[in-house]
Short mmCIF file of C-alpha atoms and ligand atoms in Angstrom, two decimals:
data_model
loop_
_atom_site.label_atom_id
_atom_site.label_comp_id
_atom_site.label_asym_id
_atom_site.label_seq_id
_atom_site.Cartn_x
_atom_site.Cartn_y
_atom_site.Cartn_z
CA MET A 1 -114.01 60.71 18.72
CA LYS A 2 -116.36 62.44 21.13
CA LYS A 3 -119.50 60.57 22.12
CA TYR A 4 -122.83 62.39 22.21
CA ALA A 5 -126.15 61.62 23.82
CA ALA A 6 -129.21 62.42 21.72
CA TYR A 7 -132.48 63.44 23.38
CA ILE A 8 -135.91 63.20 21.77
CA ARG A 9 -139.25 64.02 23.34
CA VAL A 10 -142.75 63.41 22.04
CA SER A 11 -145.79 64.78 23.70
CA THR A 12 -149.36 63.60 23.48
CA ILE A 13 -150.62 67.16 23.11
CA ARG A 14 -150.24 67.68 19.43
CA GLN A 15 -151.79 71.08 18.85
CA GLY A 16 -149.21 73.51 17.60
CA GLU A 17 -146.48 70.93 17.55
CA LYS A 18 -146.46 69.92 13.92
CA GLY A 19 -143.51 68.24 12.28
CA THR A 20 -142.07 66.97 15.50
CA SER A 21 -142.84 63.28 15.55
CA LEU A 22 -140.29 60.97 17.08
CA LEU A 23 -138.94 59.96 13.68
CA GLU A 24 -138.71 63.52 12.38
CA GLN A 25 -136.74 64.56 15.43
CA LYS A 26 -134.50 61.55 14.99
CA PHE A 27 -133.83 62.33 11.31
CA ALA A 28 -133.07 65.95 12.14
CA ILE A 29 -130.56 64.96 14.80
CA GLU A 30 -128.97 62.26 12.62
CA GLY A 31 -128.57 64.73 9.75
CA TYR A 32 -127.05 67.29 12.07
CA ALA A 33 -124.64 64.76 13.59
CA LYS A 34 -123.53 63.69 10.13
CA ARG A 35 -122.91 67.29 9.03
CA GLU A 36 -121.05 68.14 12.19
CA GLY A 37 -119.19 64.84 12.36
CA LEU A 38 -120.58 63.85 15.76
CA SER A 39 -121.00 60.29 16.93
CA ILE A 40 -124.25 59.51 18.73
CA GLY A 41 -123.56 57.11 21.58
CA ALA A 42 -127.10 56.62 22.81
CA TRP A 43 -130.64 57.78 22.12
CA PHE A 44 -132.89 58.91 24.93
CA GLU A 45 -136.53 58.94 24.00
CA GLU A 46 -139.18 60.48 26.22
CA LYS A 47 -142.91 60.02 25.82
CA GLU A 48 -145.03 62.15 28.02
CA THR A 49 -148.48 63.59 28.53
CA ALA A 50 -149.51 67.14 29.20
CA ALA A 51 -150.81 66.39 32.64
CA LYS A 52 -147.66 64.76 33.97
CA ILE A 53 -144.58 66.81 34.62
CA GLY A 54 -142.08 64.13 35.61
CA ARG A 55 -139.42 63.39 33.05
CA THR A 56 -137.63 60.28 34.10
CA VAL A 57 -135.63 59.74 30.89
CA PHE A 58 -134.40 63.34 30.89
CA MET A 59 -133.24 63.09 34.49
CA SER A 60 -131.47 59.76 34.05
CA MET A 61 -129.75 61.10 30.93
CA LEU A 62 -128.53 64.14 32.87
CA LYS A 63 -127.11 61.84 35.51
CA GLN A 64 -125.27 59.74 32.96
CA ILE A 65 -123.77 62.83 31.34
CA GLN A 66 -122.75 64.26 34.71
CA ARG A 67 -121.03 60.98 35.53
CA GLY A 68 -119.02 61.43 32.37
CA GLY A 69 -120.82 58.90 30.22
CA PHE A 70 -120.94 61.34 27.29
CA ASP A 71 -118.95 64.32 26.11
CA GLY A 72 -121.92 66.14 24.69
CA LEU A 73 -125.63 66.25 24.12
CA VAL A 74 -127.71 66.91 21.01
CA LEU A 75 -131.26 68.19 21.28
CA HIS A 76 -133.68 68.71 18.44
CA LYS A 77 -134.88 72.11 19.52
CA ILE A 78 -134.68 74.15 22.65
CA ASP A 79 -138.37 73.69 23.34
CA ARG A 80 -137.71 69.94 23.21
CA GLY A 81 -135.11 70.28 25.92
CA ALA A 82 -136.61 72.83 28.21
CA ARG A 83 -140.11 72.11 29.33
CA ASN A 84 -139.52 74.38 32.23
CA LEU A 85 -136.83 76.79 33.28
CA LYS A 86 -135.43 74.36 35.82
CA ASP A 87 -134.63 71.92 33.00
CA TRP A 88 -133.10 74.69 31.00
CA ALA A 89 -130.97 75.74 33.97
CA GLU A 90 -129.70 72.13 34.19
CA LEU A 91 -128.78 72.17 30.52
CA SER A 92 -127.04 75.53 30.86
CA GLN A 93 -125.11 74.19 33.78
CA LEU A 94 -123.99 71.20 31.71
CA SER A 95 -122.78 73.59 29.08
CA ASP A 96 -120.91 75.59 31.72
CA THR A 97 -119.11 72.51 33.00
CA GLY A 98 -117.74 71.86 29.55
CA VAL A 99 -120.31 69.44 28.16
CA ASP A 100 -120.93 70.27 24.51
CA VAL A 101 -124.66 70.98 24.30
CA ARG A 102 -125.88 71.21 20.68
CA VAL A 103 -129.25 72.10 19.25
CA ALA A 104 -129.87 70.48 15.87
CA GLY A 105 -132.93 72.41 14.80
CA ASP A 106 -132.14 75.90 16.05
CA SER A 107 -128.98 77.62 14.91
CA VAL A 108 -127.68 78.80 18.26
CA ASP A 109 -124.13 78.70 19.49
CA LEU A 110 -124.27 78.04 23.20
CA ASN A 111 -120.60 78.86 23.56
CA SER A 112 -121.03 82.54 22.75
CA ARG A 113 -122.69 85.00 25.05
CA GLY A 114 -125.12 86.17 22.35
CA GLY A 115 -126.02 82.60 21.47
CA ARG A 116 -126.68 81.78 25.11
CA LEU A 117 -128.89 84.83 25.55
CA SER A 118 -130.95 83.99 22.50
CA ALA A 119 -131.25 80.38 23.69
CA ASP A 120 -132.30 81.56 27.15
CA ILE A 121 -135.05 83.64 25.62
CA GLN A 122 -136.27 80.72 23.56
CA ALA A 123 -136.33 78.57 26.67
CA VAL A 124 -138.42 81.13 28.54
CA VAL A 125 -140.89 81.28 25.66
CA ALA A 126 -141.04 77.49 25.46
CA ALA A 127 -141.65 77.13 29.17
CA ASP A 128 -144.47 79.67 29.02
CA TYR A 129 -145.96 77.98 25.97
CA ILE A 130 -146.05 74.63 27.72
CA ARG A 131 -147.52 76.10 30.87
CA ASN A 132 -150.27 77.56 28.73
CA LEU A 133 -150.88 74.24 26.95
CA ARG A 134 -151.24 72.44 30.24
CA GLU A 135 -153.80 74.97 31.41
CA GLU A 136 -155.71 74.57 28.16
CA VAL A 137 -155.84 70.83 28.68
CA LYS A 138 -157.21 71.26 32.20
CA LYS A 139 -159.77 73.76 30.96
CA GLY A 140 -160.78 71.29 28.29
CA GLN A 141 -161.30 68.59 30.89
CA ARG A 142 -163.50 70.86 32.93
CA GLY A 143 -165.54 71.83 29.90
CA ARG A 144 -166.13 68.20 29.09
CA LEU A 145 -167.10 67.40 32.67
CA LYS A 146 -169.70 70.13 32.51
CA GLN A 147 -171.17 68.46 29.45
CA GLY A 148 -171.34 65.25 31.45
CA LEU A 149 -168.41 63.73 29.58
CA TYR A 150 -165.70 61.85 31.41
CA PRO A 151 -162.35 63.07 30.06
CA TRP A 152 -160.41 60.03 31.24
CA LYS A 153 -160.54 56.32 30.70
CA PRO A 154 -164.02 55.22 31.81
CA PRO A 155 -164.34 52.68 34.64
CA ILE A 156 -164.50 48.97 33.94
CA GLY A 157 -167.80 48.02 32.32
CA TYR A 158 -167.73 51.03 30.01
CA LEU A 159 -166.03 51.58 26.69
CA SER A 160 -164.59 54.88 25.61
CA ALA A 161 -166.44 56.22 22.56
CA GLY A 162 -163.86 58.83 21.67
CA SER A 163 -163.57 62.31 23.06
CA GLY A 164 -166.74 64.32 22.72
CA ASN A 165 -168.95 61.26 23.23
CA PRO A 166 -170.18 59.72 26.45
CA ALA A 167 -168.75 56.31 27.33
CA THR A 168 -170.88 53.37 26.24
CA ILE A 169 -171.73 50.27 28.22
CA CYS A 170 -169.49 47.35 27.31
CA PRO A 171 -171.89 44.60 26.23
CA VAL A 172 -169.72 41.93 27.85
CA VAL A 173 -168.30 43.46 31.02
CA GLY A 174 -171.12 45.96 31.72
CA PRO A 175 -173.69 43.32 32.71
CA LEU A 176 -171.07 41.64 34.92
CA VAL A 177 -170.48 44.88 36.82
CA ARG A 178 -174.24 45.22 37.29
CA GLU A 179 -174.36 41.62 38.48
CA ALA A 180 -171.61 42.36 41.00
CA PHE A 181 -173.74 45.18 42.46
CA GLU A 182 -176.86 43.02 42.52
CA THR A 183 -175.09 40.09 44.12
CA TYR A 184 -173.44 42.25 46.71
CA ALA A 185 -176.62 44.17 47.52
CA ASN A 186 -178.31 40.88 48.34
CA GLY A 187 -176.00 40.81 51.31
CA HIS A 188 -175.03 37.15 51.22
CA LEU A 189 -171.43 37.57 50.10
CA SER A 190 -168.62 39.61 51.58
CA ILE A 191 -166.47 41.67 49.23
CA LYS A 192 -163.80 39.02 49.58
CA GLU A 193 -166.21 36.28 48.53
CA LEU A 194 -167.79 38.47 45.87
CA ARG A 195 -164.56 38.94 43.94
CA HIS A 196 -164.01 35.15 43.74
CA HIS A 197 -167.62 34.67 42.69
CA MET A 198 -167.36 37.37 40.03
CA ALA A 199 -164.04 36.05 38.76
CA LYS A 200 -165.80 32.75 38.05
CA ARG A 201 -168.49 34.68 36.22
CA GLY A 202 -165.86 36.43 34.10
CA LEU A 203 -165.18 39.70 35.91
CA ASP A 204 -161.49 39.42 36.69
CA THR A 205 -158.18 41.22 36.33
CA GLY A 206 -157.92 40.08 32.73
CA SER A 207 -155.66 37.16 33.51
CA GLY A 208 -158.29 35.07 35.26
CA LYS A 209 -157.41 36.26 38.76
CA PRO A 210 -160.03 37.78 41.03
CA PHE A 211 -159.89 41.51 41.76
CA ALA A 212 -157.96 42.68 44.79
CA ILE A 213 -160.29 43.53 47.69
CA ASN A 214 -159.53 47.21 47.31
CA ARG A 215 -160.40 47.21 43.65
CA MET A 216 -163.73 45.48 44.22
CA HIS A 217 -164.48 47.88 47.05
CA GLU A 218 -163.69 50.86 44.80
CA LEU A 219 -165.89 49.48 42.05
CA LEU A 220 -168.85 49.17 44.44
CA CYS A 221 -168.34 52.78 45.56
CA ARG A 222 -168.20 54.41 42.14
CA SER A 223 -171.09 56.77 41.56
CA PHE A 224 -170.24 56.77 37.85
CA TYR A 225 -172.24 53.54 37.52
CA TYR A 226 -175.51 55.24 38.43
CA GLY A 227 -174.73 58.33 36.38
CA LEU A 228 -172.95 60.75 38.68
CA ILE A 229 -169.40 61.83 37.92
CA ASN A 230 -167.45 62.79 41.02
CA VAL A 231 -164.20 64.61 40.58
CA LYS A 232 -162.39 65.97 43.60
CA SER A 233 -165.62 66.30 45.58
CA GLU A 234 -167.36 68.05 42.70
CA ALA A 235 -170.28 66.28 41.09
CA TYR A 236 -171.42 66.37 37.49
CA ILE A 237 -174.43 64.63 35.94
CA GLY A 238 -172.94 62.13 33.52
CA ALA A 239 -174.12 62.01 29.91
CA HIS A 240 -173.47 58.28 29.80
CA GLU A 241 -176.14 55.66 30.24
CA PRO A 242 -176.17 54.47 33.86
CA LEU A 243 -175.34 50.83 34.40
CA ILE A 244 -177.29 50.56 37.63
CA SER A 245 -180.00 52.49 39.44
CA LYS A 246 -179.25 54.81 42.30
CA ARG A 247 -181.40 52.52 44.40
CA LEU A 248 -179.18 49.52 43.72
CA PHE A 249 -176.10 51.61 44.40
CA ASP A 250 -177.52 52.74 47.74
CA ALA A 251 -178.45 49.19 48.63
CA ALA A 252 -174.85 48.13 48.03
CA GLN A 253 -173.61 51.03 50.17
CA ASP A 254 -175.97 50.03 52.95
CA VAL A 255 -174.72 46.46 52.86
CA MET A 256 -171.17 47.76 53.00
CA ARG A 257 -171.87 49.86 56.07
CA GLY A 258 -174.04 47.17 57.63
CA ARG A 259 -171.30 44.61 57.17
CA LEU A 260 -168.81 46.65 59.09
CA LYS A 261 -171.15 46.66 62.05
CA ARG A 262 -172.43 43.15 61.66
CA THR A 263 -169.01 41.55 61.77
CA THR A 264 -168.45 43.18 65.15
CA PHE A 265 -171.59 42.41 67.11
CA ILE A 266 -174.91 42.25 65.31
CA ARG A 267 -175.77 38.85 63.95
CA LYS A 268 -179.35 38.97 62.81
CA GLN A 269 -180.58 42.06 61.04
CA TYR A 270 -183.72 43.27 62.77
CA ALA A 271 -185.81 45.80 60.92
CA PHE A 272 -185.65 48.48 63.62
CA GLN A 273 -182.35 47.50 65.20
CA LYS A 274 -180.76 50.64 66.66
CA LEU A 275 -183.46 52.85 65.16
CA LEU A 276 -185.79 53.05 68.17
CA ARG A 277 -185.04 55.01 71.31
CA CYS A 278 -186.49 54.81 74.76
CA THR A 279 -187.70 58.37 75.28
CA GLN A 280 -187.31 58.14 79.05
CA CYS A 281 -183.72 56.87 79.09
CA ASP A 282 -182.64 58.25 75.72
CA ILE A 283 -180.89 55.03 74.72
CA VAL A 284 -181.51 52.67 71.80
CA LEU A 285 -183.75 49.66 72.23
CA TYR A 286 -182.37 46.18 71.64
CA ALA A 287 -184.14 43.64 69.51
CA GLU A 288 -184.89 40.12 70.66
CA THR A 289 -186.98 37.22 69.47
CA GLN A 290 -189.44 35.54 71.84
CA LYS A 291 -191.86 32.78 70.88
CA GLY A 292 -191.54 33.71 67.25
CA HIS A 293 -192.21 37.40 67.83
CA ILE A 294 -189.72 40.22 67.64
CA TYR A 295 -189.59 42.68 70.52
CA TYR A 296 -187.59 45.83 71.18
CA ARG A 297 -186.60 46.30 74.79
CA CYS A 298 -184.93 49.03 76.84
CA HIS A 299 -181.98 47.56 78.70
CA SER A 300 -181.41 50.37 81.18
CA GLU A 301 -181.55 49.51 84.89
CA GLY A 302 -184.34 51.81 85.90
CA CYS A 303 -186.64 50.99 83.01
CA ARG A 304 -187.20 47.32 82.32
CA GLY A 305 -190.76 48.00 81.41
CA VAL A 306 -190.34 49.34 77.92
CA CYS A 307 -190.80 46.45 75.57
CA ILE A 308 -192.71 46.75 72.35
CA ARG A 309 -193.65 44.27 69.69
CA GLU A 310 -192.31 44.89 66.21
CA SER A 311 -195.70 44.55 64.59
CA ILE A 312 -196.96 47.45 66.70
CA VAL A 313 -194.05 49.64 65.59
CA VAL A 314 -194.71 48.76 61.95
CA GLU A 315 -198.39 49.59 62.37
CA ALA A 316 -197.50 52.95 63.91
CA LEU A 317 -195.11 53.70 61.10
CA ARG A 318 -197.70 52.88 58.45
CA ASN A 319 -200.29 55.03 60.22
CA GLU A 320 -197.83 57.88 60.33
CA ILE A 321 -197.15 57.55 56.60
CA GLN A 322 -200.91 57.57 56.03
CA MET A 323 -201.01 60.96 57.72
CA LEU A 324 -198.63 62.38 55.13
CA GLY A 325 -201.53 62.14 52.71
CA LEU A 326 -199.49 60.52 49.99
CA SER A 327 -201.20 58.67 47.18
CA ASP A 328 -199.98 57.60 43.77
CA ALA A 329 -201.74 60.60 42.26
CA ALA A 330 -200.24 62.93 44.84
CA ILE A 331 -196.77 61.55 44.22
CA THR A 332 -197.20 61.99 40.48
CA GLN A 333 -198.36 65.54 41.03
CA PHE A 334 -195.51 66.14 43.38
CA SER A 335 -193.07 64.72 40.90
CA ILE A 336 -194.33 67.06 38.18
CA MET A 337 -194.09 70.10 40.37
CA PHE A 338 -190.82 69.07 41.86
CA THR A 339 -189.29 68.54 38.44
CA ALA A 340 -190.57 71.92 37.31
CA THR A 341 -189.14 73.65 40.35
CA LEU A 342 -185.87 71.86 39.86
CA ALA A 343 -185.80 72.77 36.21
CA SER A 344 -186.29 76.43 36.97
CA ALA A 345 -183.65 76.23 39.70
CA VAL A 346 -181.26 74.61 37.25
CA ASP A 347 -182.21 77.26 34.69
CA SER A 348 -181.42 80.07 37.06
CA VAL A 349 -178.15 78.36 37.85
CA SER A 350 -177.22 78.14 34.19
CA GLU A 351 -178.39 81.74 33.72
CA ARG A 352 -175.96 82.73 36.45
CA GLN A 353 -173.31 80.57 34.80
CA LYS A 354 -173.70 82.47 31.54
CA ILE A 355 -173.33 85.78 33.30
CA LEU A 356 -170.24 84.60 35.13
CA ILE A 357 -168.63 83.26 31.97
CA LEU A 358 -169.33 86.54 30.22
CA GLN A 359 -167.78 88.44 33.11
CA ARG A 360 -164.78 86.18 32.97
CA GLU A 361 -164.29 86.83 29.26
CA ARG A 362 -164.60 90.55 29.86
CA GLY A 363 -162.03 90.28 32.61
CA LYS A 364 -159.65 88.55 30.23
CA ASP A 365 -160.15 91.31 27.67
CA ALA A 366 -159.48 93.88 30.36
CA VAL A 367 -156.17 92.21 31.17
CA VAL A 368 -155.22 92.31 27.50
CA ARG A 369 -156.19 95.99 27.20
CA LEU A 370 -154.31 96.79 30.37
CA THR A 371 -151.20 95.05 29.08
CA ASP A 372 -151.49 96.96 25.80
CA ALA A 373 -151.74 100.22 27.72
CA TYR A 374 -148.64 99.31 29.67
CA LEU A 375 -146.74 98.34 26.55
CA ASP A 376 -147.80 101.61 24.92
CA GLN A 377 -146.44 103.30 28.05
CA ALA A 378 -149.83 104.84 28.74
CA ILE A 379 -149.56 103.71 32.36
CA ASP A 380 -146.57 103.16 34.57
CA ARG A 381 -145.35 99.87 35.91
CA VAL A 382 -146.73 100.25 39.44
CA THR A 383 -150.21 101.17 38.23
CA PHE A 384 -150.06 98.30 35.79
CA GLY A 385 -149.10 95.86 38.56
CA GLU A 386 -151.85 97.03 40.89
CA ARG A 387 -154.59 96.99 38.28
CA LYS A 388 -153.55 93.63 36.96
CA GLN A 389 -153.59 92.15 40.45
CA ARG A 390 -157.09 93.48 40.98
CA LEU A 391 -158.28 92.01 37.69
CA LEU A 392 -156.71 88.66 38.47
CA ASP A 393 -158.32 88.58 41.90
CA GLU A 394 -161.69 89.17 40.30
CA GLN A 395 -161.01 86.37 37.84
CA LEU A 396 -160.19 84.01 40.65
CA LYS A 397 -163.39 84.89 42.46
CA LEU A 398 -165.43 84.28 39.30
CA GLN A 399 -163.65 81.01 38.75
CA SER A 400 -164.48 79.68 42.18
CA GLU A 401 -168.11 80.77 41.96
CA LEU A 402 -168.37 78.99 38.63
CA ALA A 403 -166.96 75.85 40.18
CA GLU A 404 -169.48 76.00 43.01
CA ILE A 405 -172.36 76.52 40.63
CA ALA A 406 -171.43 73.56 38.47
CA SER A 407 -171.67 71.25 41.43
CA SER A 408 -174.82 72.87 42.77
CA ALA A 409 -176.77 72.04 39.60
CA ALA A 410 -175.81 68.41 39.97
CA TYR A 411 -176.67 68.56 43.65
CA ILE A 412 -180.15 69.90 43.00
CA GLU A 413 -180.95 67.18 40.54
CA PHE A 414 -179.52 64.51 42.81
CA LYS A 415 -181.51 65.67 45.82
CA GLY A 416 -184.70 65.86 43.80
CA ARG A 417 -184.41 62.33 42.54
CA GLU A 418 -183.56 61.08 45.99
CA PHE A 419 -186.57 62.77 47.56
CA LEU A 420 -189.06 61.38 45.04
CA GLU A 421 -187.59 57.96 45.55
CA LEU A 422 -188.13 58.33 49.29
CA LEU A 423 -191.77 59.29 48.81
CA LYS A 424 -192.37 56.23 46.66
CA ALA A 425 -190.61 54.00 49.17
CA LEU A 426 -192.74 55.36 52.02
CA GLU A 427 -195.90 54.84 50.05
CA ASN A 428 -194.75 51.30 49.37
CA ILE A 429 -194.22 50.69 53.08
CA ARG A 430 -197.72 51.95 53.80
CA LYS A 431 -199.23 49.59 51.23
CA VAL A 432 -197.08 46.49 51.57
CA GLY A 433 -195.37 46.55 54.97
CA PHE A 434 -191.90 46.98 56.34
CA SER A 435 -188.79 44.83 56.14
CA ALA A 436 -185.17 45.12 57.18
CA ASP A 437 -183.96 46.19 53.75
CA GLN A 438 -186.10 49.32 53.98
CA ARG A 439 -184.31 50.56 57.08
CA ARG A 440 -182.51 53.25 55.13
CA TYR A 441 -185.77 54.96 54.27
CA VAL A 442 -186.56 55.26 57.95
CA GLN A 443 -183.08 56.61 58.63
CA LYS A 444 -183.47 59.18 55.92
CA THR A 445 -186.95 60.42 56.72
CA ILE A 446 -187.43 60.16 60.46
CA SER A 447 -185.55 62.36 62.86
CA ASN A 448 -186.92 60.79 66.02
CA PHE A 449 -188.38 57.32 66.49
CA GLY A 450 -189.18 57.17 70.19
CA ILE A 451 -190.95 54.63 72.34
CA THR A 452 -192.71 55.76 75.50
CA GLY A 453 -194.21 52.83 77.35
CA LYS A 454 -196.35 51.15 74.71
CA SER A 455 -196.75 54.12 72.47
CA VAL A 456 -194.72 55.01 69.41
CA GLU A 457 -193.72 58.59 68.64
CA ILE A 458 -192.53 59.41 65.17
CA THR A 459 -191.09 62.78 64.23
CA TRP A 460 -190.50 63.29 60.54
CA LYS A 461 -187.63 65.31 59.24
CA LYS A 462 -188.76 68.80 58.40
CA SER A 463 -189.56 68.31 54.71
CA LEU A 464 -191.98 65.53 55.57
CA SER A 465 -193.43 67.14 58.66
CA LEU A 466 -194.32 70.09 56.44
CA MET A 467 -196.14 67.64 54.22
CA LYS A 468 -197.91 66.07 57.17
CA GLU A 469 -199.13 69.46 58.37
CA ARG A 470 -200.78 70.12 55.03
CA GLY A 471 -201.31 66.48 54.08
CA VAL A 472 -205.05 67.11 53.91
CA LEU A 473 -204.56 69.05 50.69
CA PHE A 474 -203.26 65.97 48.97
CA ALA A 475 -205.60 63.52 50.57
CA CYS A 476 -208.80 64.85 49.01
CA GLY A 477 -208.70 63.21 45.63
CA ALA A 478 -206.58 63.59 42.54
CA ALA A 479 -204.73 66.82 43.02
CA ARG A 480 -204.07 67.28 39.35
CA ASP A 481 -207.73 67.37 38.40
CA ARG A 482 -208.40 69.79 41.16
CA TYR A 483 -205.83 72.18 39.84
CA ARG A 484 -207.30 72.03 36.38
CA THR A 485 -210.88 72.64 37.44
CA LEU A 486 -209.97 75.22 40.02
CA GLU A 487 -208.39 77.53 37.54
CA GLY A 488 -210.32 80.73 37.33
CA ASN A 489 -212.80 80.00 40.11
CA ASP A 490 -212.96 81.10 43.67
CA ASN A 491 -211.14 78.12 45.10
CA GLN A 492 -207.78 79.28 43.82
CA GLU A 493 -206.58 79.88 47.33
CA GLY A 494 -206.41 76.16 47.94
CA MET A 495 -204.22 75.71 44.93
CA HIS A 496 -201.90 78.51 45.91
CA ALA A 497 -201.58 76.99 49.35
CA SER A 498 -200.44 73.72 47.76
CA LEU A 499 -197.99 75.41 45.44
CA ASP A 500 -196.51 77.41 48.27
CA MET A 501 -196.29 74.35 50.43
CA MET A 502 -194.55 72.42 47.68
CA LYS A 503 -192.07 75.22 47.23
CA GLU A 504 -191.47 75.21 50.94
CA ILE A 505 -190.86 71.47 50.89
CA VAL A 506 -188.57 71.69 47.87
CA ASN A 507 -186.57 74.34 49.68
CA GLU A 508 -186.35 72.19 52.76
CA VAL A 509 -185.15 69.21 50.72
CA LEU A 510 -182.45 71.27 49.02
CA PHE A 511 -181.36 73.39 51.94
CA PRO A 512 -182.33 71.45 55.05
CA THR A 513 -182.78 73.39 58.23
CA ASP A 514 -182.96 70.17 60.26
CA GLU A 515 -180.07 70.02 62.66
CA ASP A 516 -179.72 66.28 62.51
CA ASN A 517 -179.84 66.10 58.76
CA CYS A 518 -176.16 65.62 58.15
CA ASP A 519 -176.11 62.08 59.56
CA SER A 520 -178.46 60.80 56.89
CA SER A 521 -177.02 62.45 53.83
CA HIS A 522 -175.04 60.07 51.71
CA SER A 523 -171.49 60.88 50.98
CA VAL A 524 -171.02 59.58 47.48
CA GLN A 525 -167.65 58.00 46.81
ZN1 ZN B 1 -185.84 53.09 79.07
#
C-alpha cells in the first residue's frame, strides 16, 4: 500500500480563515484518505504567524518526500499548501516527478491538464490573498503605534493588556526594573555587578539566574520605560504609563557613557572634567586636587599659567545663568507658552496627516477606477500601465511623508519636554550650586566654556543666548501678571516682543541652527 504524507498548516491570522482549525483540517484529510483508501504515514503540522515567512516543517517534509520517504502527499486545500508561488512550484514539481499530490478539500485532479490549470489559478489567488493579509497586519501595527500602542510583547516590567490597550506596569517586576535604573544611575555598580545585584532582588531570567550582560544593557537603553516607543528609528509617544522619568533614563545613559571613559583613564569624576577649554591653546583643561581645592589647569608647553579654581568656574556659571533672567515664574510662563506652541505645532502636523490620509484614500480609489476602466476596455494596456505607475508613485510619496510626520510629532514633544527640563536644571544650579552629576546640563546648553587667564567665558547654545539677549523681559517681575494687565493698553509692544522671542526660541530648540548641536543631542536607543 502506498504511504502518504499529510500536511496541515494553521496560521495565527484568523480573519477570513474560518473552519480551518488544525483539527478540522485533520478530520478532512482523514475522511478523504478513508474514502480514497490512502494510508497516512506521517502528519506534518505547521504553526506560523503572518509576519514570518519561513516554513521549516514544509521544507523538511518536501525533503523527505524527495528522498523517497513517501509515495504521495495530501493537503487540505491548495491555499494551505501554497503560501507563495515558489511553494506551489515545488508542489507542482513533486507532482511532475510522479509523487501523487492530492488535495482533500478541493476537487482538483492534478494529473489532468485542466485540473492543473485550475489548481495553478487557485494557488495564484491564494498567494495574493496571503500577501494582502500580511500587508494588512503591518498596516495594523503601524496604526496601533500611532495611537501609542505597542503591537508586540511589551518589555519586561510591563504586562500586555490585550490589543487595543496600552501595556500596564507589572506590580511585581515593574518596580524592580525601576530599581535597576535607580541603582545603576547612582553609578556605584557596573552593569555586570548590577545584574547580580538585581537577580538577588528578584529581577532574573526566571530561573534564578542573573541577566546576561547584553540583556541588562538593552534594558537600560530602552526608551519604552520613560514613555517613548522607538521602532526602526521612528519614535512614537507611548500611551502606556512610564515606569521611570526621562531624567532617570538620561542619568543611566550618562553613567553608561561615563563608565566607558572612566574604565580607561579617568578615576575621579570632576564636575568640569573635559568641559573647559584653554582659549589660547584650544585644548581641554585637566582637573587636579591641591590642598583640598580642585583646579583646572592647561597642560600645554607654552601656557602653564592657566589654572583656575573650580569654585570660580561655578560662580561664573551661576552668574551666567542669572543673566538668562530665569525665575520660577518665568519658567512657568515659558512652560505654558511652550506647551501652547507645541500643541499648535502638533495640531498642524495632525492636520497635515489628515490631508495626507485623505489623499492616500483618493489615490486608492483612483487605482480602482483606473483598473475598472482597463477591464471595461476603455483604455489600452500601455496607458493603463503608465497611469497606474504614476498613481503608485504618488502613493509611495504620500506614504513616506506620513511616516516622517508621525515621527516629527513625537520629536516635537520630546524636544519640548527636554528643553523645559534643562531650564529647570539651570535654575536649580543657580540656586543650589553645581555638582558632577549635573555635567550633562552644561554639555547640553553651553557651546563654548573657555578659560582665558583667570576669566571664564561662557557661550550659550543659540536657544539660550537668545534668551539671554532678551532676558530683561523676564527678569522684571511675574511675566504672567504683566501679560494680563498689559492687554489693551499701550505697553502691548513689550508683550509682543516676548511672544516673538519665545517663538524664536521654540524654533531654535526644534530646528537648531547651532553647528555644534549634534554632539549634544541624545540618540535614544
Ligand atoms: Zn593653554
